CSV table of C-alpha atoms in Angstrom, one decimal:
chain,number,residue,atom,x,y,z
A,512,UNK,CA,10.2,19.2,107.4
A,513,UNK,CA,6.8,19.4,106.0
A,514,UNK,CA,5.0,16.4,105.2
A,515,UNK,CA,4.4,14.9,101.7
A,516,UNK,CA,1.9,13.1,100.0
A,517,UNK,CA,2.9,11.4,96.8
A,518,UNK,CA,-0.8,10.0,95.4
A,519,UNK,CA,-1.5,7.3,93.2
A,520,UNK,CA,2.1,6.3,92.4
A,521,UNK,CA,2.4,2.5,91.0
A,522,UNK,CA,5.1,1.1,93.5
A,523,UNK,CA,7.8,-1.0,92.2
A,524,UNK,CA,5.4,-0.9,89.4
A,525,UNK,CA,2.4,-2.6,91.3
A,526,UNK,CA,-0.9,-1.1,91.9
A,527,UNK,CA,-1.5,2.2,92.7
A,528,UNK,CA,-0.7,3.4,96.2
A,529,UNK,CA,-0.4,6.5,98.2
A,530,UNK,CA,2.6,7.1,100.0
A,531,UNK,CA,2.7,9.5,103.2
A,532,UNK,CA,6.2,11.2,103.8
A,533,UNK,CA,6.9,13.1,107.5
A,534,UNK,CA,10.1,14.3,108.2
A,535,UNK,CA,12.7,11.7,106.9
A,536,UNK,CA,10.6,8.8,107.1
A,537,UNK,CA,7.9,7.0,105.0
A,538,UNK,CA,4.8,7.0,107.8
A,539,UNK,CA,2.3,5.3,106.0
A,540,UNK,CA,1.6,3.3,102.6
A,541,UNK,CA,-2.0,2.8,101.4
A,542,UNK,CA,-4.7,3.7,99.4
A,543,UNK,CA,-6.8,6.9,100.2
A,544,UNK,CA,-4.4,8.3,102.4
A,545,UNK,CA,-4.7,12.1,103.6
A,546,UNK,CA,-2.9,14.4,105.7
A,547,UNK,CA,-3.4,17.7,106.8
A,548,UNK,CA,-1.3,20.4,105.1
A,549,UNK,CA,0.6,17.6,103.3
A,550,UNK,CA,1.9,18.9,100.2
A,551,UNK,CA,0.7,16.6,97.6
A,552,UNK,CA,2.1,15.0,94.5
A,553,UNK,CA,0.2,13.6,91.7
A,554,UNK,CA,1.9,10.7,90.6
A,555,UNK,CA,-1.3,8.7,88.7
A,556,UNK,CA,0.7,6.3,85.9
A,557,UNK,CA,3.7,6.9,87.3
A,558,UNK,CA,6.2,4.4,89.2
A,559,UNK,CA,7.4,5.1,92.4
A,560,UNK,CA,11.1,3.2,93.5
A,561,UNK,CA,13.4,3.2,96.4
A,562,UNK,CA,16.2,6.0,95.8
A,563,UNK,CA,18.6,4.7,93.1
A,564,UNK,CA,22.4,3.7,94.5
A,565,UNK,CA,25.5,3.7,92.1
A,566,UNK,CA,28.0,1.6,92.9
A,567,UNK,CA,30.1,3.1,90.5
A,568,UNK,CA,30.8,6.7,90.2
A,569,UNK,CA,33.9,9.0,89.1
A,570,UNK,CA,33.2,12.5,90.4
A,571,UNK,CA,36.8,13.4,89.9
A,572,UNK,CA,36.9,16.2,92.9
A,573,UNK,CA,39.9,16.6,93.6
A,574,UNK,CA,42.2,16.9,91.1
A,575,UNK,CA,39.7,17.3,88.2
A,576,UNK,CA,37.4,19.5,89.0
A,577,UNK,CA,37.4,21.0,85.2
A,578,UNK,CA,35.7,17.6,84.3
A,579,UNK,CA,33.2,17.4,87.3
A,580,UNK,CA,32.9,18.0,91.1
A,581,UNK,CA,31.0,16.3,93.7
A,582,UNK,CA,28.2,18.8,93.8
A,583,UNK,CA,27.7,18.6,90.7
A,584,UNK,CA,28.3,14.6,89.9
A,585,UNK,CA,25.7,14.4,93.1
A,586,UNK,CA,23.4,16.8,91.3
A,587,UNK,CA,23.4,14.8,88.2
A,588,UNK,CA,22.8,11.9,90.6
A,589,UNK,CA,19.5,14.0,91.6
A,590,UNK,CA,18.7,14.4,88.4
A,591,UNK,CA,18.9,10.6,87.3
A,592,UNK,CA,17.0,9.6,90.4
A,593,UNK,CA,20.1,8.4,92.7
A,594,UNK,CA,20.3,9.0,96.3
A,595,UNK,CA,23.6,7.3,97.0
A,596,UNK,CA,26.5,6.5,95.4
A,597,UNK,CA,29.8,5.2,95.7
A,598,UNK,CA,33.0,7.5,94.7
A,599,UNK,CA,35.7,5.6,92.9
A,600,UNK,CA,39.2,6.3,94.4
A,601,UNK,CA,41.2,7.3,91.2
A,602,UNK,CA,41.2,11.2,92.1
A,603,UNK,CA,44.5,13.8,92.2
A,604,UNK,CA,46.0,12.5,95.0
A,605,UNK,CA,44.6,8.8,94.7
A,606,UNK,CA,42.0,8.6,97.6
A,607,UNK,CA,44.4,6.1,99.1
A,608,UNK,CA,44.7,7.4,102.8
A,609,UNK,CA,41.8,8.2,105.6
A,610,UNK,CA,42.3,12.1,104.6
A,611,UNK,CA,41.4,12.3,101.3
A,612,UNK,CA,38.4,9.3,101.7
A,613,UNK,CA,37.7,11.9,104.2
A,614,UNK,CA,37.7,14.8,102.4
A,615,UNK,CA,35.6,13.0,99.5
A,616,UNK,CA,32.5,12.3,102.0
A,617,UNK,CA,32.5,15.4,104.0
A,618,UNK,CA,31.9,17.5,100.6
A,619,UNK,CA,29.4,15.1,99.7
A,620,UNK,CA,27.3,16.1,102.8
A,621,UNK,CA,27.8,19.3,101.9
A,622,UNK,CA,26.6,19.2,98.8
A,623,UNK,CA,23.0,17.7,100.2
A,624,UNK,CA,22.1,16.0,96.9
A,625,UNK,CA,22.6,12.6,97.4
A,626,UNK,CA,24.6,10.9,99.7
A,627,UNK,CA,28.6,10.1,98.6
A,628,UNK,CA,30.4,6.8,99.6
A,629,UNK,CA,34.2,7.2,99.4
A,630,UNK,CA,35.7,4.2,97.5
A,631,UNK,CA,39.1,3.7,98.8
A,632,UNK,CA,42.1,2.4,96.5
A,633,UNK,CA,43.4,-1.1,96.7
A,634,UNK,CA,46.8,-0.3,96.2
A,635,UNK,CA,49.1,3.0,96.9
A,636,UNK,CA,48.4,5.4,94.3
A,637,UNK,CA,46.6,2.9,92.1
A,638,UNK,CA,50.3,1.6,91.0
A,639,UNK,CA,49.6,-2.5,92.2
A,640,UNK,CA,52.5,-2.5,94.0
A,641,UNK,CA,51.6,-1.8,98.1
A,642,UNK,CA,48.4,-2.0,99.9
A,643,UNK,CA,47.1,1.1,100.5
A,644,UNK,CA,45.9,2.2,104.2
A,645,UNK,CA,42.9,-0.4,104.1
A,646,UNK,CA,42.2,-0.8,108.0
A,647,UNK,CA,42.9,3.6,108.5
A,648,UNK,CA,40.2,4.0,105.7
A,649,UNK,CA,37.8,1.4,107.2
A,650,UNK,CA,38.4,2.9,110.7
A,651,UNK,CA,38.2,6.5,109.0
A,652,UNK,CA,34.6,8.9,109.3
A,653,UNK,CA,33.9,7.8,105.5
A,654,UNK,CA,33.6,4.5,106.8
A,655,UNK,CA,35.0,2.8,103.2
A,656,UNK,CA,34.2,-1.0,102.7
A,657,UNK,CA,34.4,-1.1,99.1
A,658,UNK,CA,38.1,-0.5,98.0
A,659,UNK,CA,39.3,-0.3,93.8
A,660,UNK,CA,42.1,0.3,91.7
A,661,UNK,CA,39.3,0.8,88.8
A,662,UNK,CA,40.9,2.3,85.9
A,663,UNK,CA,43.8,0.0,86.7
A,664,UNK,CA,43.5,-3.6,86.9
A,665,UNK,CA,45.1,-5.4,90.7
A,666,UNK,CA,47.1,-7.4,87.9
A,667,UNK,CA,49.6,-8.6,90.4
A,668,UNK,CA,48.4,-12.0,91.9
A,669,UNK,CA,49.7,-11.6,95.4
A,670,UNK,CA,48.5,-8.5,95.7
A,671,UNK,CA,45.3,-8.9,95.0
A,672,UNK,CA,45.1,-12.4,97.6
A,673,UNK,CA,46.6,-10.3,100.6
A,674,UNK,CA,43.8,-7.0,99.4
A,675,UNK,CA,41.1,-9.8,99.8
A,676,UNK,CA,42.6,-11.2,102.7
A,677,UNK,CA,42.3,-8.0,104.6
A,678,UNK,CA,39.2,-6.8,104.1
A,679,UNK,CA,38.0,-9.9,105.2
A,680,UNK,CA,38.3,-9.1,108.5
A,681,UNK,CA,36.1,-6.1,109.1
A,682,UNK,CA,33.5,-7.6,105.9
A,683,UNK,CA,34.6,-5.0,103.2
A,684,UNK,CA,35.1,-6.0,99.7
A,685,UNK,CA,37.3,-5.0,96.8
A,686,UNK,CA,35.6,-4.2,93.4
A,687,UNK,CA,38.2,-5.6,90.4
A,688,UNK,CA,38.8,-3.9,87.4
A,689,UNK,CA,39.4,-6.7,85.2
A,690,UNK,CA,41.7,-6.2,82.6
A,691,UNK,CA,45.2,-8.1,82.0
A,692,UNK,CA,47.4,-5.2,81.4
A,693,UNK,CA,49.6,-6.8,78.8
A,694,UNK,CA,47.1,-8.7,76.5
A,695,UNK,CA,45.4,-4.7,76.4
A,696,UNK,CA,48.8,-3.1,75.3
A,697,UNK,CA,47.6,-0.6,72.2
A,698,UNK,CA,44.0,-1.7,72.7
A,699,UNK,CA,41.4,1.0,71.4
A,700,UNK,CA,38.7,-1.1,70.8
A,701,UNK,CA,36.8,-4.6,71.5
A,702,UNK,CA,39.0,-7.5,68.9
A,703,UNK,CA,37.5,-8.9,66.5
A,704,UNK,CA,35.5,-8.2,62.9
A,705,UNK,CA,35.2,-3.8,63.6
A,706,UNK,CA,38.9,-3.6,64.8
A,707,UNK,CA,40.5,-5.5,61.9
A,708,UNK,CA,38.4,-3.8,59.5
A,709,UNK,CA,39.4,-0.4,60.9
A,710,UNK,CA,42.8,-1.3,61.7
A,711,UNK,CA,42.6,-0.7,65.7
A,712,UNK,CA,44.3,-1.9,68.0
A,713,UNK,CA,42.1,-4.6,69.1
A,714,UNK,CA,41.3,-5.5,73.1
A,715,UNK,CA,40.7,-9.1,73.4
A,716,UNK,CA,37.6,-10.6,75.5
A,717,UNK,CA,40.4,-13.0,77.5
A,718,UNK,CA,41.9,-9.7,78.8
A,719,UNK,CA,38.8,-9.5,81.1
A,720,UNK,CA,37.2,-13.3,81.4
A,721,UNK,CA,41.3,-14.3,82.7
A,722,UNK,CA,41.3,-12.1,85.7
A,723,UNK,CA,37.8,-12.3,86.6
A,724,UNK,CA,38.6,-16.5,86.8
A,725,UNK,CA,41.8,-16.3,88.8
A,726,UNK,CA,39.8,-13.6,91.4
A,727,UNK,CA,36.8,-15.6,92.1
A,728,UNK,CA,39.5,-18.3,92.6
A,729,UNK,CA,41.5,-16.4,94.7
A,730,UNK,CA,38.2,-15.1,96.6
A,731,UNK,CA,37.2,-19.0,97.0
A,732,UNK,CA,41.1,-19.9,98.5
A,733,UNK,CA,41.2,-17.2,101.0
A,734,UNK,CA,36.7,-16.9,101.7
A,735,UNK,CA,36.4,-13.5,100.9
A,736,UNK,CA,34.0,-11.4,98.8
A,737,UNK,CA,34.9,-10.1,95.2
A,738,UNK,CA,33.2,-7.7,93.1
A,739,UNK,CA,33.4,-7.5,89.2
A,740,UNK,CA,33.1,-4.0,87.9
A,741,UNK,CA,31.9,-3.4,84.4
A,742,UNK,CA,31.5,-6.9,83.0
A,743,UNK,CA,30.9,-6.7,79.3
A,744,UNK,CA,31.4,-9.8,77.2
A,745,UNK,CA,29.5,-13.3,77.0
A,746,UNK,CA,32.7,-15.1,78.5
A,747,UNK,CA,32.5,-13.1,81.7
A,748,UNK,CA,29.0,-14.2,82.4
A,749,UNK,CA,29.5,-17.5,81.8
A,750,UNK,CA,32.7,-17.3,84.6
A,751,UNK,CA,30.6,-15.6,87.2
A,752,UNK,CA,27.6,-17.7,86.5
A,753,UNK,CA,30.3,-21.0,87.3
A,754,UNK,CA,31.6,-19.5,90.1
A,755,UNK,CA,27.9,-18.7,91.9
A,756,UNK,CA,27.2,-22.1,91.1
A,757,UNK,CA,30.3,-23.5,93.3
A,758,UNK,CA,29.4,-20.8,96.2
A,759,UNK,CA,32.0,-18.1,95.8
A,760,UNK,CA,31.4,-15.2,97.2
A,761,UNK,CA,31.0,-13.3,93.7
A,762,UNK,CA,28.9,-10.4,92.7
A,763,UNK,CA,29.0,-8.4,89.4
A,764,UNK,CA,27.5,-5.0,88.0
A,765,UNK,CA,27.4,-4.1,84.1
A,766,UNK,CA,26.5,-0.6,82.8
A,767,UNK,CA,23.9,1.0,80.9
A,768,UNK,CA,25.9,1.6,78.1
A,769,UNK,CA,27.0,-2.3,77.8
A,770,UNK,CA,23.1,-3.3,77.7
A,771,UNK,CA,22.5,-1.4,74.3
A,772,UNK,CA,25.5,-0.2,72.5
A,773,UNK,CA,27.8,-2.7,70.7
A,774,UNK,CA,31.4,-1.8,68.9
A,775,UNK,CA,29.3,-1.0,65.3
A,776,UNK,CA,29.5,2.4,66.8
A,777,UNK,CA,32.9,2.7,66.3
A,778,UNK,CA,33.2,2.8,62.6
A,779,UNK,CA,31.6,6.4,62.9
A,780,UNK,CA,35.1,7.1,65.0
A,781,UNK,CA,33.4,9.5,66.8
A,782,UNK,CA,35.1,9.0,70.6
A,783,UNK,CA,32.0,9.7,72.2
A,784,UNK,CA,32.3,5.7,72.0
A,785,UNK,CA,35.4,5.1,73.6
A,786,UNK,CA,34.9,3.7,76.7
A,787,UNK,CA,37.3,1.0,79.4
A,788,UNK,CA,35.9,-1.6,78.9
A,789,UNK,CA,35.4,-1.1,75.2
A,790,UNK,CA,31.5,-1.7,73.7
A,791,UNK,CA,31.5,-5.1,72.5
A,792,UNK,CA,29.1,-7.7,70.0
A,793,UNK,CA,25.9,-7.3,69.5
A,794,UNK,CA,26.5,-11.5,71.1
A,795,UNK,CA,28.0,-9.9,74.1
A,796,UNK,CA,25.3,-7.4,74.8
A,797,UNK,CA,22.5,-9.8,74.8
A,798,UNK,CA,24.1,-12.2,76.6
A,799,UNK,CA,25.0,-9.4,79.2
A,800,UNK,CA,21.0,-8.4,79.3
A,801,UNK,CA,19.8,-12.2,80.2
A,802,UNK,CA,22.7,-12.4,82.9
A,803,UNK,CA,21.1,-9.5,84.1
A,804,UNK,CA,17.5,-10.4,84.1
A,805,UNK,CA,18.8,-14.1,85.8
A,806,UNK,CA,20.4,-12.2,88.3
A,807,UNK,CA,24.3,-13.5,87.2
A,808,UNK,CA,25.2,-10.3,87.2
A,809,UNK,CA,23.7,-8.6,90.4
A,810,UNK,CA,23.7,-5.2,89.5
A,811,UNK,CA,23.5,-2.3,87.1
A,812,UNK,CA,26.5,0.2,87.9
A,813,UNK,CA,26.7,3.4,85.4
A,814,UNK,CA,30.6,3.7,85.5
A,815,UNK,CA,29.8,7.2,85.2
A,816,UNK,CA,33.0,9.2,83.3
A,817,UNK,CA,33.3,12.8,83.2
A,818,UNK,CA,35.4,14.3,80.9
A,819,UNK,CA,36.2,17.8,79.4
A,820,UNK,CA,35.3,19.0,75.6
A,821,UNK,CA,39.0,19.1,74.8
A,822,UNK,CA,39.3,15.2,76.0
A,823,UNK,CA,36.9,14.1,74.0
A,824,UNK,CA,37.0,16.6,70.8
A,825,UNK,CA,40.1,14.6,69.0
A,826,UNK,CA,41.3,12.2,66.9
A,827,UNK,CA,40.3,8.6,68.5
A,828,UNK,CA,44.1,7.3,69.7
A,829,UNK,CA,44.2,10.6,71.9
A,830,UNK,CA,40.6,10.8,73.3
A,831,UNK,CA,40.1,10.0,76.8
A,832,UNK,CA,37.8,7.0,77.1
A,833,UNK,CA,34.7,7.5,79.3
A,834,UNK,CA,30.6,8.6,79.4
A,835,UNK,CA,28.7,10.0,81.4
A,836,UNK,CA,25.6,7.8,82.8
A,837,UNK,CA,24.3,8.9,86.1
A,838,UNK,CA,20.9,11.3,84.4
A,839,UNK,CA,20.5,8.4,81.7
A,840,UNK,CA,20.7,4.9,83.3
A,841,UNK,CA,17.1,4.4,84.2
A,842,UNK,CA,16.2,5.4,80.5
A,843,UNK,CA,18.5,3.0,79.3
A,844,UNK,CA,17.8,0.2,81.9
A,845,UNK,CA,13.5,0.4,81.1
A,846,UNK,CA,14.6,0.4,77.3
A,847,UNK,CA,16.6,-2.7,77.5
A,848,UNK,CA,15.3,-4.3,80.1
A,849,UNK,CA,11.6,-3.6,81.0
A,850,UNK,CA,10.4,-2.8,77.7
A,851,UNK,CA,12.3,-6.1,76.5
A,852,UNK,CA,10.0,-8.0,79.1
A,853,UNK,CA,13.1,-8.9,80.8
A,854,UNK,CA,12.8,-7.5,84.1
A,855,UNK,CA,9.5,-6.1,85.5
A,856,UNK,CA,9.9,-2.7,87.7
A,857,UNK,CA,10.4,-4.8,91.1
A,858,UNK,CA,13.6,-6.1,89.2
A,859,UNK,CA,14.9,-2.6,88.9
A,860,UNK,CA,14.7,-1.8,92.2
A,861,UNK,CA,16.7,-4.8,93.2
A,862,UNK,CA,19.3,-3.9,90.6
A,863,UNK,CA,19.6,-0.7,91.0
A,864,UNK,CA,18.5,0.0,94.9
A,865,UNK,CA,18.6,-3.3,97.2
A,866,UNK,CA,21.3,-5.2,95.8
A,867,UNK,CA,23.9,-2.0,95.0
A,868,UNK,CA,23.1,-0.9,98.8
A,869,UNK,CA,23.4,-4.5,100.4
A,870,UNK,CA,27.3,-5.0,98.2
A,871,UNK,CA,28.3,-1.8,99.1
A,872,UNK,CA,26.7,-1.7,102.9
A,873,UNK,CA,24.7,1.9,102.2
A,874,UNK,CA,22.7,2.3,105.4
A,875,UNK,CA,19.6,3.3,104.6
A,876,UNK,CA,19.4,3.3,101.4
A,877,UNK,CA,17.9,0.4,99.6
A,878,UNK,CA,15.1,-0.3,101.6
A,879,UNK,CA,11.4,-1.5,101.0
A,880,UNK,CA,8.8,1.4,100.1
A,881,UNK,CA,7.1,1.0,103.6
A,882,UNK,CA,6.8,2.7,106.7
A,883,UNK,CA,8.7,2.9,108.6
A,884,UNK,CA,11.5,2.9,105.9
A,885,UNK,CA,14.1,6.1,105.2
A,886,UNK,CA,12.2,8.3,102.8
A,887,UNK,CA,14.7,7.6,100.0
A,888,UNK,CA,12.7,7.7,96.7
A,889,UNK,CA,12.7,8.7,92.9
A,890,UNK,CA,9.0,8.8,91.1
A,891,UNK,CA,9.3,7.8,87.1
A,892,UNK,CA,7.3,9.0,84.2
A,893,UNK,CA,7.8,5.6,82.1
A,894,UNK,CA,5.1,7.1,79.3
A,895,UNK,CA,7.8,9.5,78.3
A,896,UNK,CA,10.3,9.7,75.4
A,897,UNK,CA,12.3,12.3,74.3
A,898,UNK,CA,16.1,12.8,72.7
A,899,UNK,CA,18.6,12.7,74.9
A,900,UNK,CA,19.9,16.8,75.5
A,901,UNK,CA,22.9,16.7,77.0
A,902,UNK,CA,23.2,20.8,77.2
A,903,UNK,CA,20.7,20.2,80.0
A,904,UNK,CA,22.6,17.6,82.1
A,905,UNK,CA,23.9,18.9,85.8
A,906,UNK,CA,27.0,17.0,85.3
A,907,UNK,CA,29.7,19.4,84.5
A,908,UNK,CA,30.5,17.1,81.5
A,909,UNK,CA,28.6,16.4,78.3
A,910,UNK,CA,30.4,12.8,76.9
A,911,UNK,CA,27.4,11.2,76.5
A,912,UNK,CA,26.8,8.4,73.3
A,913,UNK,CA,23.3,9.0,73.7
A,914,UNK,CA,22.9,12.6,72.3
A,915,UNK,CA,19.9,12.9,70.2
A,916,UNK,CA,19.3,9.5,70.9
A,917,UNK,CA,15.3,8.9,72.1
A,918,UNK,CA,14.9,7.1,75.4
A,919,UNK,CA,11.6,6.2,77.1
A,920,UNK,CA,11.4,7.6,81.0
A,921,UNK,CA,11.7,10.5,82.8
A,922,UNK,CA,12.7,11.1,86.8
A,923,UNK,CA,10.8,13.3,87.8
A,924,UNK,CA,10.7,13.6,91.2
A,925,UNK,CA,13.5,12.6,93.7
A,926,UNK,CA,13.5,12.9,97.5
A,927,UNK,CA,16.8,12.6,100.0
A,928,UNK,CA,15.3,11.3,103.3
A,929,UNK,CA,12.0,13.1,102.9
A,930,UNK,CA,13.9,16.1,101.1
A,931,UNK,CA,12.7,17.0,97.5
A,932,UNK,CA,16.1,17.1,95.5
A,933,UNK,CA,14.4,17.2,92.2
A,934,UNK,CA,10.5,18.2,91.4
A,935,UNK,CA,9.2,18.2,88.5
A,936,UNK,CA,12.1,17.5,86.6
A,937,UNK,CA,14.4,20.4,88.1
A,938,UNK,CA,16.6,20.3,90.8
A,939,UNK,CA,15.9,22.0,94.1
């Protein structure tokens, strides 16, 4: 590999530095840097962070490859400025056993964009009833430590104490999709003012905030680590923010689209907006945002859901509920958050690079800009803005709320252990 020279970039949003790439690793970091036949990369005004990880990603392969594969869910990672991220288990079959988990992370270092972290299911095929193969997909080449049911709630009690029981022992942890499957029955949308004036089934804030208190309970009894997937409402917070405070092992991730979009949307019925958990209050969202910034919630997580036109181009009761997130969190996250003055630039790398990596044990990825240090980067216009186009995402799936919708920031540049997946805004 050649070496690189990326010139003037603000790091973590600090002063201007120069960063010197050679091979895989970051050799030096300084100012005035030069290096012989480096190729150099002008990157004055713009901020440089460690490679983005998602610790929440549907790339549907296999089984759905009409609504997106993992080459190209890990090129839209690329393009969003990821370098790793974490595969949820709800595939055709359910990646339940070592083979499939297996399968999952071997195409992902095929596909050389970013790198792709099997999530292994909780229970066999996602139906709460047996543990899945836990240890085998532990013990497996994929390596899995975070395991899920996500799209499905671990609703059964005992199930869920014996899942965190096991991956105690070999320091995994299982990632919760809270929802209480019977206080959701016919639930299209968040309860309260919107649905009764639409007439939608309505999905109550207790259908999340109960499960998320009897898990960090149950994580507390047995001394094991729970993780809270897609937190959305001001009661969930305030759980999580209890439950840190008694020393549970607890950590929590919320998504882009549940910092800035609230259930208003959903009078337009358009079903671009319907999503699991469903957008909430305008209360909700900026109670989720100061959670973030206070570090209650630990992590952004983009819950990224590909679907097909036909999925999403129907009446709202039939529409598949999902978006797609990966090419537009870090737009979302500086409008929200850093151009709030809620979280500087330093902030975002912690919740979107060290603290992902650190829950989900990605080696080498979420590590200091220094050398020394895998050269796992993305470099960020934050002076741009621009409508959202989503005929020029990579995914294979265009559900996105944010069409036509301007957002500040632009990844630009985005480099896989010293290699350049994306320069100058177009994949390699």
């Amino acid at each position: 590999m050649s070496k690189i020279l990326i010139r003037g970039a603000k790091v973590l949003g600090g002063e201007p530095q120069d960063v010197l790439i050679d091979g895989e690793t970051i050799t030096q970091v300084g100012t005035g840097l030069t290096a012989e036949g480096a190729e150099v990369v002008e990157a004055a005004g713009k901020v440089l962070l460690p490679g983005l990880v998602d610790l929440h990603t549907h790339l549907r392969e296999p089984g759905r490859e009409d609504s997106e594969t993992v080459l190209t869910g890990t090129r839209a990672a690329a393009s969003g400025g990821y370098t790793s991220v974490f595969a949820m288990a709800n595939t055709f079959p359910v990646a339940d056993t070592a083979g499939v988990v297996e399968q999952v992370w071997r195409l992902g270092q095929e596909s050389g964009y970013c790198d792709v972290q099997p999530i292994g299911a909780v229970t066999v095929g996602l139906e709460g009833k047996k543990l899945a193969e836990l240890g085998a997909m532990h013990e497996s080449a994929a390596g899995v430590t975070v395991f899920s049911d996500d799209g499905k709630c671990v609703h059964d009690a005992v199930i869920m104490r014996r899942a965190l029981e096991y991956v105690k022992a070999f320091g995994g942890v299982v990632a919760q999709h809270a929802q209480e499957p019977r206080l959701t029955e016919g639930a299209e949308m968040n309860e309260g003012i919107v649905s009764a004036e639409l007439g939608l089934g309505g999905w109550p804030a207790v259908a999340e905030e109960s499960i998320i208190a009897r898990d960090v309970l149950l994580a507390e009894h047995v001394g094991s680590r729970v993780h809270i997937c897609h937190l959305s409402t001001a009661g969930s917070v305030e759980i999580v923010r209890w439950a840190k405070s008694r020393g549970i092992d607890v950590t929590a991730e919320v998504t882009p689209h549940h910092l800035l979009l609230t259930d208003e949307l959903v009078r337009t019925y358009n079903p671009v907006y319907k999503v699991n958990p469903p957008l909430r209050t305008e209360r909700d969202v900026l109670a989720l945002r100061q959670a973030l910034a206070d570090g209650t919630i630990d992590i952004v997580a983009t819950d990224h859901a590909p679907h097909p036109h036909e999925d999403k181009d129907c009446e709202w009761a039939a529409a598949a509920m999902g978006m797609v997130g990966l090419e537009t969190a870090l737009s979302v996250v500086q409008e929200t958050m850093v151009d709030t003055g809620l979280l500087d630039w330093a902030g975002v790398a912690d919740r979107m690079s060290f603290t992902p990596a650190r829950i989900g044990r990605a080696e080498g990825h979420g590590r200091p800009v220094s050398a020394g240090e895998p050269a796992n980067l993305t470099l960020l216009d934050t002076a741009y803005r621009g409508a959202v186009d989503p005929a020029g995402f990579a995914s294979r799936s265009r559900n996105t709320p944010y069409e036509g919708r301007e957002l500040p920031g632009r990844v630009t540049h985005t480099w896989l252990r010293g290699k350049a997946t994306l320069v100058d805004g177009k994949l390699t």
